[in-house]
């Protein structure tokens, strides 16, 4: 099988997985016209990626990649919340509102952080080869659609659910978990950005980075686990498939993107340095070691 065919097969599989999960999670979802709100969100997710992909490929740039992903989270969440508001009328649904606020805050924070970083760095080394090939670059944008949909699916499914559940222990504990994860990720990103501005061609091993080699990814996994926990009581039957969200985030960051790519780059850059070898031996890859 040629590389081109593989790319299109990957694209097809990504879309099919999203559609199948949407079919399961749409059971009990709000309906607009003849279509579940979740399907509208799915359509928005992939169309947004493909529409921005066209000029990005033409100008051979990845500058708006991360920003597009973050904006898609915002649009999809607000779409679900809008239809939920129309459905409940004058009633209140703290669970849906809180999930929406958490996703919006996260997307605004991460989106602005990544966009400012790409403006400063001018290029993301991950895209150096991908953007030269139409099918490879299209695959990357399509996989971002898969990322957005599967990551947010628990929260969006809960928001678009017909069930309205009063605040409970899942909401309170899930909120605390989200806050912890969000702060962990945000502080880790800030520490690394500050370190890099003051230290060229060095690796960070201070602050949260002394507890984990990838504390920002740990925070990311934790915060989406918090959202899944908040969403759980609002899910019915097969809608529980949406709880794949934090599992997907974990597998994506530890098996596909994120950790494997950065670990390889770090080994190639500092692998021969004794200080880095010592840091790698004593510091866990992902889950922080609190007691040294």
PDB file of C-alpha atoms in Angstrom:
ATOM      1  CA  UNK A   1       0.000   0.000   0.000  1.00  0.00           C
ATOM      2  CA  UNK A   2       1.446   3.365  -1.026  1.00  0.00           C
ATOM      3  CA  UNK A   3       1.913   6.172   1.475  1.00  0.00           C
ATOM      4  CA  UNK A   4      -0.764   8.244  -0.273  1.00  0.00           C
ATOM      5  CA  UNK A   5      -3.326   5.464   0.069  1.00  0.00           C
ATOM      6  CA  UNK A   6      -2.369   5.014   3.734  1.00  0.00           C
ATOM      7  CA  UNK A   7      -3.007   8.690   4.408  1.00  0.00           C
ATOM      8  CA  UNK A   8      -6.489   8.564   2.883  1.00  0.00           C
ATOM      9  CA  UNK A   9      -7.260   5.319   4.726  1.00  0.00           C
ATOM     10  CA  UNK A  10      -6.253   7.010   7.988  1.00  0.00           C
ATOM     11  CA  UNK A  11      -8.472   9.981   7.165  1.00  0.00           C
ATOM     12  CA  UNK A  12     -11.427   7.691   6.427  1.00  0.00           C
ATOM     13  CA  UNK A  13     -10.907   5.704   9.632  1.00  0.00           C
ATOM     14  CA  UNK A  14     -10.715   8.904  11.723  1.00  0.00           C
ATOM     15  CA  UNK A  15     -14.007  10.172  10.314  1.00  0.00           C
ATOM     16  CA  UNK A  16     -15.710   6.771  10.671  1.00  0.00           C
ATOM     17  CA  UNK A  17     -14.645   6.434  14.314  1.00  0.00           C
ATOM     18  CA  UNK A  18     -16.054   9.884  15.062  1.00  0.00           C
ATOM     19  CA  UNK A  19     -19.332   9.111  13.290  1.00  0.00           C
ATOM     20  CA  UNK A  20     -19.774   5.802  15.134  1.00  0.00           C
ATOM     21  CA  UNK A  21     -19.150   7.403  18.519  1.00  0.00           C
ATOM     22  CA  UNK A  22     -21.512  10.245  17.604  1.00  0.00           C
ATOM     23  CA  UNK A  23     -24.191   7.683  16.701  1.00  0.00           C
ATOM     24  CA  UNK A  24     -23.875   6.071  20.118  1.00  0.00           C
ATOM     25  CA  UNK A  25     -23.722   9.312  22.081  1.00  0.00           C
ATOM     26  CA  UNK A  26     -26.591  10.910  20.142  1.00  0.00           C
ATOM     27  CA  UNK A  27     -29.051   8.550  21.846  1.00  0.00           C
ATOM     28  CA  UNK A  28     -30.922  10.862  24.219  1.00  0.00           C
ATOM     29  CA  UNK A  29     -29.381  13.967  22.651  1.00  0.00           C
ATOM     30  CA  UNK A  30     -31.313  17.126  21.861  1.00  0.00           C
ATOM     31  CA  UNK A  31     -32.668  17.260  18.311  1.00  0.00           C
ATOM     32  CA  UNK A  32     -32.595  20.274  15.997  1.00  0.00           C
ATOM     33  CA  UNK A  33     -34.861  19.674  13.036  1.00  0.00           C
ATOM     34  CA  UNK A  34     -34.069  16.084  12.125  1.00  0.00           C
ATOM     35  CA  UNK A  35     -30.530  15.974  13.454  1.00  0.00           C
ATOM     36  CA  UNK A  36     -29.099  15.400  16.955  1.00  0.00           C
ATOM     37  CA  UNK A  37     -27.119  18.359  18.317  1.00  0.00           C
ATOM     38  CA  UNK A  38     -24.123  16.050  18.655  1.00  0.00           C
ATOM     39  CA  UNK A  39     -24.128  15.441  14.888  1.00  0.00           C
ATOM     40  CA  UNK A  40     -24.195  19.189  14.264  1.00  0.00           C
ATOM     41  CA  UNK A  41     -21.169  19.518  16.551  1.00  0.00           C
ATOM     42  CA  UNK A  42     -19.410  16.694  14.699  1.00  0.00           C
ATOM     43  CA  UNK A  43     -20.042  18.379  11.348  1.00  0.00           C
ATOM     44  CA  UNK A  44     -18.745  21.715  12.631  1.00  0.00           C
ATOM     45  CA  UNK A  45     -15.626  20.022  13.992  1.00  0.00           C
ATOM     46  CA  UNK A  46     -14.437  18.483  10.731  1.00  0.00           C
ATOM     47  CA  UNK A  47     -15.632  21.245   8.403  1.00  0.00           C
ATOM     48  CA  UNK A  48     -13.666  23.803  10.412  1.00  0.00           C
ATOM     49  CA  UNK A  49     -10.447  21.792  10.036  1.00  0.00           C
ATOM     50  CA  UNK A  50     -10.899  21.165   6.322  1.00  0.00           C
ATOM     51  CA  UNK A  51     -11.819  24.768   5.518  1.00  0.00           C
ATOM     52  CA  UNK A  52      -8.701  26.157   7.211  1.00  0.00           C
ATOM     53  CA  UNK A  53      -6.591  23.345   5.760  1.00  0.00           C
ATOM     54  CA  UNK A  54      -7.148  24.661   2.196  1.00  0.00           C
ATOM     55  CA  UNK A  55      -5.378  28.057   2.584  1.00  0.00           C
ATOM     56  CA  UNK A  56      -2.871  26.512   5.018  1.00  0.00           C
ATOM     57  CA  UNK A  57      -1.777  23.990   2.386  1.00  0.00           C
ATOM     58  CA  UNK A  58      -1.732  26.642  -0.344  1.00  0.00           C
ATOM     59  CA  UNK A  59       0.559  28.903   1.697  1.00  0.00           C
ATOM     60  CA  UNK A  60       2.421  25.926   3.230  1.00  0.00           C
ATOM     61  CA  UNK A  61       1.900  27.068   6.803  1.00  0.00           C
ATOM     62  CA  UNK A  62       0.906  25.461  10.090  1.00  0.00           C
ATOM     63  CA  UNK A  63       0.534  28.831  11.811  1.00  0.00           C
ATOM     64  CA  UNK A  64      -3.224  28.527  12.303  1.00  0.00           C
ATOM     65  CA  UNK A  65      -3.335  24.821  13.121  1.00  0.00           C
ATOM     66  CA  UNK A  66      -3.475  24.975  16.922  1.00  0.00           C
ATOM     67  CA  UNK A  67      -5.577  28.132  16.881  1.00  0.00           C
ATOM     68  CA  UNK A  68      -8.158  26.442  14.651  1.00  0.00           C
ATOM     69  CA  UNK A  69      -8.383  23.498  17.017  1.00  0.00           C
ATOM     70  CA  UNK A  70      -8.959  25.755  20.016  1.00  0.00           C
ATOM     71  CA  UNK A  71     -11.572  27.858  18.226  1.00  0.00           C
ATOM     72  CA  UNK A  72     -13.369  24.668  17.179  1.00  0.00           C
ATOM     73  CA  UNK A  73     -13.647  23.616  20.834  1.00  0.00           C
ATOM     74  CA  UNK A  74     -15.197  26.992  21.615  1.00  0.00           C
ATOM     75  CA  UNK A  75     -17.676  26.960  18.715  1.00  0.00           C
ATOM     76  CA  UNK A  76     -18.775  23.359  19.337  1.00  0.00           C
ATOM     77  CA  UNK A  77     -19.238  23.943  23.075  1.00  0.00           C
ATOM     78  CA  UNK A  78     -21.206  27.148  22.553  1.00  0.00           C
ATOM     79  CA  UNK A  79     -23.351  25.427  19.916  1.00  0.00           C
ATOM     80  CA  UNK A  80     -24.299  22.655  22.345  1.00  0.00           C
ATOM     81  CA  UNK A  81     -24.899  25.135  25.169  1.00  0.00           C
ATOM     82  CA  UNK A  82     -27.080  27.347  22.951  1.00  0.00           C
ATOM     83  CA  UNK A  83     -29.401  24.490  22.065  1.00  0.00           C
ATOM     84  CA  UNK A  84     -29.463  23.318  25.696  1.00  0.00           C
ATOM     85  CA  UNK A  85     -30.498  26.829  26.771  1.00  0.00           C
ATOM     86  CA  UNK A  86     -33.329  26.805  24.238  1.00  0.00           C
ATOM     87  CA  UNK A  87     -34.431  23.414  25.540  1.00  0.00           C
ATOM     88  CA  UNK A  88     -34.500  24.221  29.269  1.00  0.00           C
ATOM     89  CA  UNK A  89     -35.942  27.720  28.890  1.00  0.00           C
ATOM     90  CA  UNK A  90     -36.025  29.500  32.257  1.00  0.00           C
ATOM     91  CA  UNK A  91     -34.726  26.480  34.153  1.00  0.00           C
ATOM     92  CA  UNK A  92     -31.089  26.218  35.174  1.00  0.00           C
ATOM     93  CA  UNK A  93     -28.536  23.522  34.445  1.00  0.00           C
ATOM     94  CA  UNK A  94     -25.385  24.204  36.431  1.00  0.00           C
ATOM     95  CA  UNK A  95     -23.718  21.028  35.161  1.00  0.00           C
ATOM     96  CA  UNK A  96     -23.910  22.024  31.485  1.00  0.00           C
ATOM     97  CA  UNK A  97     -22.885  25.605  32.253  1.00  0.00           C
ATOM     98  CA  UNK A  98     -19.903  24.518  34.320  1.00  0.00           C
ATOM     99  CA  UNK A  99     -18.695  22.032  31.696  1.00  0.00           C
ATOM    100  CA  UNK A 100     -18.979  24.721  29.030  1.00  0.00           C
ATOM    101  CA  UNK A 101     -17.071  27.262  31.122  1.00  0.00           C
ATOM    102  CA  UNK A 102     -14.302  24.766  31.872  1.00  0.00           C
ATOM    103  CA  UNK A 103     -13.872  23.850  28.194  1.00  0.00           C
ATOM    104  CA  UNK A 104     -13.945  27.512  27.103  1.00  0.00           C
ATOM    105  CA  UNK A 105     -11.382  28.586  29.712  1.00  0.00           C
ATOM    106  CA  UNK A 106      -9.091  25.699  28.781  1.00  0.00           C
ATOM    107  CA  UNK A 107      -9.419  26.334  25.022  1.00  0.00           C
ATOM    108  CA  UNK A 108      -8.803  30.082  25.366  1.00  0.00           C
ATOM    109  CA  UNK A 109      -5.762  29.537  27.566  1.00  0.00           C
ATOM    110  CA  UNK A 110      -4.166  26.786  25.501  1.00  0.00           C
ATOM    111  CA  UNK A 111      -5.117  28.290  22.145  1.00  0.00           C
ATOM    112  CA  UNK A 112      -3.587  31.681  22.922  1.00  0.00           C
ATOM    113  CA  UNK A 113      -0.492  30.020  24.419  1.00  0.00           C
ATOM    114  CA  UNK A 114       0.129  27.834  21.353  1.00  0.00           C
ATOM    115  CA  UNK A 115      -0.651  30.613  18.864  1.00  0.00           C
ATOM    116  CA  UNK A 116       1.742  33.058  20.543  1.00  0.00           C
ATOM    117  CA  UNK A 117       4.377  30.319  20.599  1.00  0.00           C
ATOM    118  CA  UNK A 118       4.099  29.629  16.869  1.00  0.00           C
ATOM    119  CA  UNK A 119       4.226  33.372  16.144  1.00  0.00           C
ATOM    120  CA  UNK A 120       7.461  33.559  18.099  1.00  0.00           C
ATOM    121  CA  UNK A 121       9.042  30.362  16.766  1.00  0.00           C
ATOM    122  CA  UNK A 122       7.625  30.936  13.215  1.00  0.00           C
ATOM    123  CA  UNK A 123       7.669  27.175  12.562  1.00  0.00           C
ATOM    124  CA  UNK A 124       6.656  23.930  14.267  1.00  0.00           C
ATOM    125  CA  UNK A 125       9.250  21.274  13.446  1.00  0.00           C
ATOM    126  CA  UNK A 126       6.569  18.545  13.474  1.00  0.00           C
ATOM    127  CA  UNK A 127       5.091  19.965  10.255  1.00  0.00           C
ATOM    128  CA  UNK A 128       8.291  20.328   8.209  1.00  0.00           C
ATOM    129  CA  UNK A 129       7.534  17.249   6.096  1.00  0.00           C
ATOM    130  CA  UNK A 130       3.761  16.993   6.538  1.00  0.00           C
ATOM    131  CA  UNK A 131       2.922  20.337   4.945  1.00  0.00           C
ATOM    132  CA  UNK A 132       4.775  19.440   1.753  1.00  0.00           C
ATOM    133  CA  UNK A 133       2.305  16.645   0.950  1.00  0.00           C
ATOM    134  CA  UNK A 134      -1.427  17.197   0.325  1.00  0.00           C
ATOM    135  CA  UNK A 135      -2.588  13.844   1.761  1.00  0.00           C
ATOM    136  CA  UNK A 136      -0.198  13.990   4.731  1.00  0.00           C
ATOM    137  CA  UNK A 137      -1.202  17.540   5.631  1.00  0.00           C
ATOM    138  CA  UNK A 138      -4.901  16.725   5.148  1.00  0.00           C
ATOM    139  CA  UNK A 139      -4.448  13.728   7.436  1.00  0.00           C
ATOM    140  CA  UNK A 140      -2.959  15.943  10.137  1.00  0.00           C
ATOM    141  CA  UNK A 141      -5.881  18.373   9.970  1.00  0.00           C
ATOM    142  CA  UNK A 142      -8.414  15.528   9.945  1.00  0.00           C
ATOM    143  CA  UNK A 143      -6.775  13.944  12.979  1.00  0.00           C
ATOM    144  CA  UNK A 144      -7.110  17.283  14.723  1.00  0.00           C
ATOM    145  CA  UNK A 145     -10.847  17.020  14.069  1.00  0.00           C
ATOM    146  CA  UNK A 146     -10.780  13.557  15.653  1.00  0.00           C
ATOM    147  CA  UNK A 147      -8.837  15.000  18.599  1.00  0.00           C
ATOM    148  CA  UNK A 148     -11.304  17.841  19.148  1.00  0.00           C
ATOM    149  CA  UNK A 149     -14.364  15.606  18.895  1.00  0.00           C
ATOM    150  CA  UNK A 150     -13.171  12.675  21.010  1.00  0.00           C
ATOM    151  CA  UNK A 151     -11.577  14.893  23.654  1.00  0.00           C
ATOM    152  CA  UNK A 152     -14.695  17.009  24.155  1.00  0.00           C
ATOM    153  CA  UNK A 153     -17.304  14.307  23.490  1.00  0.00           C
ATOM    154  CA  UNK A 154     -18.068  13.549  27.165  1.00  0.00           C
ATOM    155  CA  UNK A 155     -18.642  17.214  27.942  1.00  0.00           C
ATOM    156  CA  UNK A 156     -20.571  17.991  24.765  1.00  0.00           C
ATOM    157  CA  UNK A 157     -22.721  14.857  25.154  1.00  0.00           C
ATOM    158  CA  UNK A 158     -23.642  15.903  28.685  1.00  0.00           C
ATOM    159  CA  UNK A 159     -24.455  19.450  27.590  1.00  0.00           C
ATOM    160  CA  UNK A 160     -26.640  18.246  24.706  1.00  0.00           C
ATOM    161  CA  UNK A 161     -28.374  15.596  26.847  1.00  0.00           C
ATOM    162  CA  UNK A 162     -32.070  15.938  27.653  1.00  0.00           C
ATOM    163  CA  UNK A 163     -31.321  15.054  31.277  1.00  0.00           C
ATOM    164  CA  UNK A 164     -30.926  17.827  33.829  1.00  0.00           C
ATOM    165  CA  UNK A 165     -29.245  16.616  37.013  1.00  0.00           C
ATOM    166  CA  UNK A 166     -28.967  18.758  40.125  1.00  0.00           C
ATOM    167  CA  UNK A 167     -25.485  19.429  41.540  1.00  0.00           C
ATOM    168  CA  UNK A 168     -24.071  16.289  43.158  1.00  0.00           C
ATOM    169  CA  UNK A 169     -20.845  14.752  44.397  1.00  0.00           C
ATOM    170  CA  UNK A 170     -19.716  14.053  40.803  1.00  0.00           C
ATOM    171  CA  UNK A 171     -19.979  17.738  39.967  1.00  0.00           C
ATOM    172  CA  UNK A 172     -18.064  18.906  43.040  1.00  0.00           C
ATOM    173  CA  UNK A 173     -15.267  16.334  42.892  1.00  0.00           C
ATOM    174  CA  UNK A 174     -15.001  16.615  39.093  1.00  0.00           C
ATOM    175  CA  UNK A 175     -14.683  20.400  39.390  1.00  0.00           C
ATOM    176  CA  UNK A 176     -11.875  20.100  41.940  1.00  0.00           C
ATOM    177  CA  UNK A 177     -10.072  17.622  39.681  1.00  0.00           C
ATOM    178  CA  UNK A 178     -10.454  19.961  36.690  1.00  0.00           C
ATOM    179  CA  UNK A 179      -9.110  22.953  38.632  1.00  0.00           C
ATOM    180  CA  UNK A 180      -6.117  20.919  39.821  1.00  0.00           C
ATOM    181  CA  UNK A 181      -5.352  19.660  36.297  1.00  0.00           C
ATOM    182  CA  UNK A 182      -5.823  23.082  34.716  1.00  0.00           C
ATOM    183  CA  UNK A 183      -3.496  24.778  37.207  1.00  0.00           C
ATOM    184  CA  UNK A 184      -0.923  21.998  36.856  1.00  0.00           C
ATOM    185  CA  UNK A 185      -0.878  22.325  33.065  1.00  0.00           C
ATOM    186  CA  UNK A 186      -0.901  26.128  33.055  1.00  0.00           C
ATOM    187  CA  UNK A 187       1.888  26.473  35.617  1.00  0.00           C
ATOM    188  CA  UNK A 188       4.010  23.868  33.801  1.00  0.00           C
ATOM    189  CA  UNK A 189       3.614  25.706  30.478  1.00  0.00           C
ATOM    190  CA  UNK A 190       4.479  29.034  32.126  1.00  0.00           C
ATOM    191  CA  UNK A 191       7.566  27.609  33.812  1.00  0.00           C
ATOM    192  CA  UNK A 192       8.848  26.103  30.575  1.00  0.00           C
ATOM    193  CA  UNK A 193       8.216  29.263  28.554  1.00  0.00           C
ATOM    194  CA  UNK A 194      10.009  31.387  31.161  1.00  0.00           C
ATOM    195  CA  UNK A 195      12.910  28.928  31.355  1.00  0.00           C
ATOM    196  CA  UNK A 196      13.374  28.861  27.595  1.00  0.00           C
ATOM    197  CA  UNK A 197      13.400  32.650  27.386  1.00  0.00           C
ATOM    198  CA  UNK A 198      16.312  32.716  29.823  1.00  0.00           C
ATOM    199  CA  UNK A 199      18.152  29.523  28.857  1.00  0.00           C
ATOM    200  CA  UNK A 200      18.937  28.680  25.257  1.00  0.00           C
ATOM    201  CA  UNK A 201      19.459  25.039  24.235  1.00  0.00           C
ATOM    202  CA  UNK A 202      18.948  23.755  27.798  1.00  0.00           C
ATOM    203  CA  UNK A 203      16.388  21.360  29.243  1.00  0.00           C
ATOM    204  CA  UNK A 204      14.181  22.332  32.159  1.00  0.00           C
ATOM    205  CA  UNK A 205      14.342  20.316  35.370  1.00  0.00           C
ATOM    206  CA  UNK A 206      12.992  22.793  37.908  1.00  0.00           C
ATOM    207  CA  UNK A 207       9.525  23.536  39.297  1.00  0.00           C
ATOM    208  CA  UNK A 208       6.884  21.032  38.238  1.00  0.00           C
ATOM    209  CA  UNK A 209       9.383  19.690  35.707  1.00  0.00           C
ATOM    210  CA  UNK A 210      11.381  18.256  38.603  1.00  0.00           C
ATOM    211  CA  UNK A 211       8.377  16.068  39.454  1.00  0.00           C
ATOM    212  CA  UNK A 212       7.572  14.899  35.920  1.00  0.00           C
ATOM    213  CA  UNK A 213       9.226  15.130  32.513  1.00  0.00           C
ATOM    214  CA  UNK A 214       5.839  16.107  31.039  1.00  0.00           C
ATOM    215  CA  UNK A 215       3.794  17.810  33.796  1.00  0.00           C
ATOM    216  CA  UNK A 216       1.722  19.771  31.274  1.00  0.00           C
ATOM    217  CA  UNK A 217       0.456  16.546  29.704  1.00  0.00           C
ATOM    218  CA  UNK A 218      -0.300  15.123  33.146  1.00  0.00           C
ATOM    219  CA  UNK A 219      -2.421  18.209  33.848  1.00  0.00           C
ATOM    220  CA  UNK A 220      -4.172  17.806  30.498  1.00  0.00           C
ATOM    221  CA  UNK A 221      -5.186  14.223  31.258  1.00  0.00           C
ATOM    222  CA  UNK A 222      -6.374  15.161  34.751  1.00  0.00           C
ATOM    223  CA  UNK A 223      -8.564  18.082  33.664  1.00  0.00           C
ATOM    224  CA  UNK A 224     -10.381  16.051  30.990  1.00  0.00           C
ATOM    225  CA  UNK A 225     -10.905  13.307  33.564  1.00  0.00           C
ATOM    226  CA  UNK A 226     -12.562  15.943  35.732  1.00  0.00           C
ATOM    227  CA  UNK A 227     -14.922  16.948  32.928  1.00  0.00           C
ATOM    228  CA  UNK A 228     -15.808  13.293  32.274  1.00  0.00           C
ATOM    229  CA  UNK A 229     -16.640  12.850  35.960  1.00  0.00           C
ATOM    230  CA  UNK A 230     -18.889  15.929  35.954  1.00  0.00           C
ATOM    231  CA  UNK A 231     -20.611  14.692  32.786  1.00  0.00           C
ATOM    232  CA  UNK A 232     -21.215  11.119  33.983  1.00  0.00           C
ATOM    233  CA  UNK A 233     -24.592  11.582  35.777  1.00  0.00           C
ATOM    234  CA  UNK A 234     -26.088  13.267  32.697  1.00  0.00           C
ATOM    235  CA  UNK A 235     -25.275  10.305  30.451  1.00  0.00           C
ATOM    236  CA  UNK A 236     -27.779   7.560  29.630  1.00  0.00           C
ATOM    237  CA  UNK A 237     -27.110   4.032  28.325  1.00  0.00           C
ATOM    238  CA  UNK A 238     -24.764   3.964  25.370  1.00  0.00           C
ATOM    239  CA  UNK A 239     -23.976   7.642  25.890  1.00  0.00           C
ATOM    240  CA  UNK A 240     -21.444   6.353  28.414  1.00  0.00           C
ATOM    241  CA  UNK A 241     -19.281   5.593  25.366  1.00  0.00           C
ATOM    242  CA  UNK A 242     -18.397   9.289  25.540  1.00  0.00           C
ATOM    243  CA  UNK A 243     -16.384   8.559  28.692  1.00  0.00           C
ATOM    244  CA  UNK A 244     -13.678   7.412  26.279  1.00  0.00           C
ATOM    245  CA  UNK A 245     -12.617  11.084  26.307  1.00  0.00           C
ATOM    246  CA  UNK A 246      -9.920  11.010  29.048  1.00  0.00           C
ATOM    247  CA  UNK A 247      -8.782   7.548  27.904  1.00  0.00           C
ATOM    248  CA  UNK A 248      -8.319   8.916  24.388  1.00  0.00           C
ATOM    249  CA  UNK A 249      -6.376  11.914  25.715  1.00  0.00           C
ATOM    250  CA  UNK A 250      -4.114   9.601  27.728  1.00  0.00           C
ATOM    251  CA  UNK A 251      -3.426   7.263  24.783  1.00  0.00           C
ATOM    252  CA  UNK A 252      -2.914  10.156  22.373  1.00  0.00           C
ATOM    253  CA  UNK A 253      -0.393  11.926  24.593  1.00  0.00           C
ATOM    254  CA  UNK A 254       1.493   8.822  25.709  1.00  0.00           C
ATOM    255  CA  UNK A 255       1.387   6.567  22.644  1.00  0.00           C
ATOM    256  CA  UNK A 256       0.937   8.735  19.533  1.00  0.00           C
ATOM    257  CA  UNK A 257       1.756  12.417  19.874  1.00  0.00           C
ATOM    258  CA  UNK A 258       3.147  14.370  22.789  1.00  0.00           C
ATOM    259  CA  UNK A 259       5.398  12.234  24.970  1.00  0.00           C
ATOM    260  CA  UNK A 260       6.925   9.899  22.300  1.00  0.00           C
ATOM    261  CA  UNK A 261       7.844  12.784  19.985  1.00  0.00           C
ATOM    262  CA  UNK A 262       9.280  14.990  22.742  1.00  0.00           C
ATOM    263  CA  UNK A 263      11.170  12.136  24.378  1.00  0.00           C
ATOM    264  CA  UNK A 264      12.785  11.258  21.064  1.00  0.00           C
ATOM    265  CA  UNK A 265      13.740  14.887  20.432  1.00  0.00           C
ATOM    266  CA  UNK A 266      15.153  15.237  23.964  1.00  0.00           C
ATOM    267  CA  UNK A 267      17.228  12.058  23.601  1.00  0.00           C
ATOM    268  CA  UNK A 268      18.626  13.277  20.289  1.00  0.00           C
ATOM    269  CA  UNK A 269      19.414  16.720  21.727  1.00  0.00           C
ATOM    270  CA  UNK A 270      20.678  16.009  25.269  1.00  0.00           C
ATOM    271  CA  UNK A 271      20.886  12.204  25.399  1.00  0.00           C
ATOM    272  CA  UNK A 272      24.686  12.167  25.761  1.00  0.00           C
ATOM    273  CA  UNK A 273      24.766  14.664  28.604  1.00  0.00           C
ATOM    274  CA  UNK A 274      25.307  13.155  32.079  1.00  0.00           C
ATOM    275  CA  UNK A 275      23.028  15.750  33.656  1.00  0.00           C
ATOM    276  CA  UNK A 276      20.161  14.800  31.369  1.00  0.00           C
ATOM    277  CA  UNK A 277      20.727  11.065  31.917  1.00  0.00           C
ATOM    278  CA  UNK A 278      20.560  11.679  35.665  1.00  0.00           C
ATOM    279  CA  UNK A 279      17.394  13.761  35.282  1.00  0.00           C
ATOM    280  CA  UNK A 280      15.776  11.082  33.154  1.00  0.00           C
ATOM    281  CA  UNK A 281      16.638   8.343  35.644  1.00  0.00           C
ATOM    282  CA  UNK A 282      15.181  10.119  38.674  1.00  0.00           C
ATOM    283  CA  UNK A 283      12.168  11.843  37.081  1.00  0.00           C
ATOM    284  CA  UNK A 284       9.023   9.944  35.964  1.00  0.00           C
ATOM    285  CA  UNK A 285       7.861  10.359  32.378  1.00  0.00           C
ATOM    286  CA  UNK A 286       4.328  11.481  33.203  1.00  0.00           C
ATOM    287  CA  UNK A 287       2.853  10.903  36.650  1.00  0.00           C
ATOM    288  CA  UNK A 288       4.632  13.175  39.175  1.00  0.00           C
ATOM    289  CA  UNK A 289       6.785  11.730  41.892  1.00  0.00           C
ATOM    290  CA  UNK A 290       5.875  13.759  44.955  1.00  0.00           C
ATOM    291  CA  UNK A 291       8.189  11.944  47.365  1.00  0.00           C
ATOM    292  CA  UNK A 292      11.830  11.875  46.273  1.00  0.00           C
TER     293      UNK A 292
END
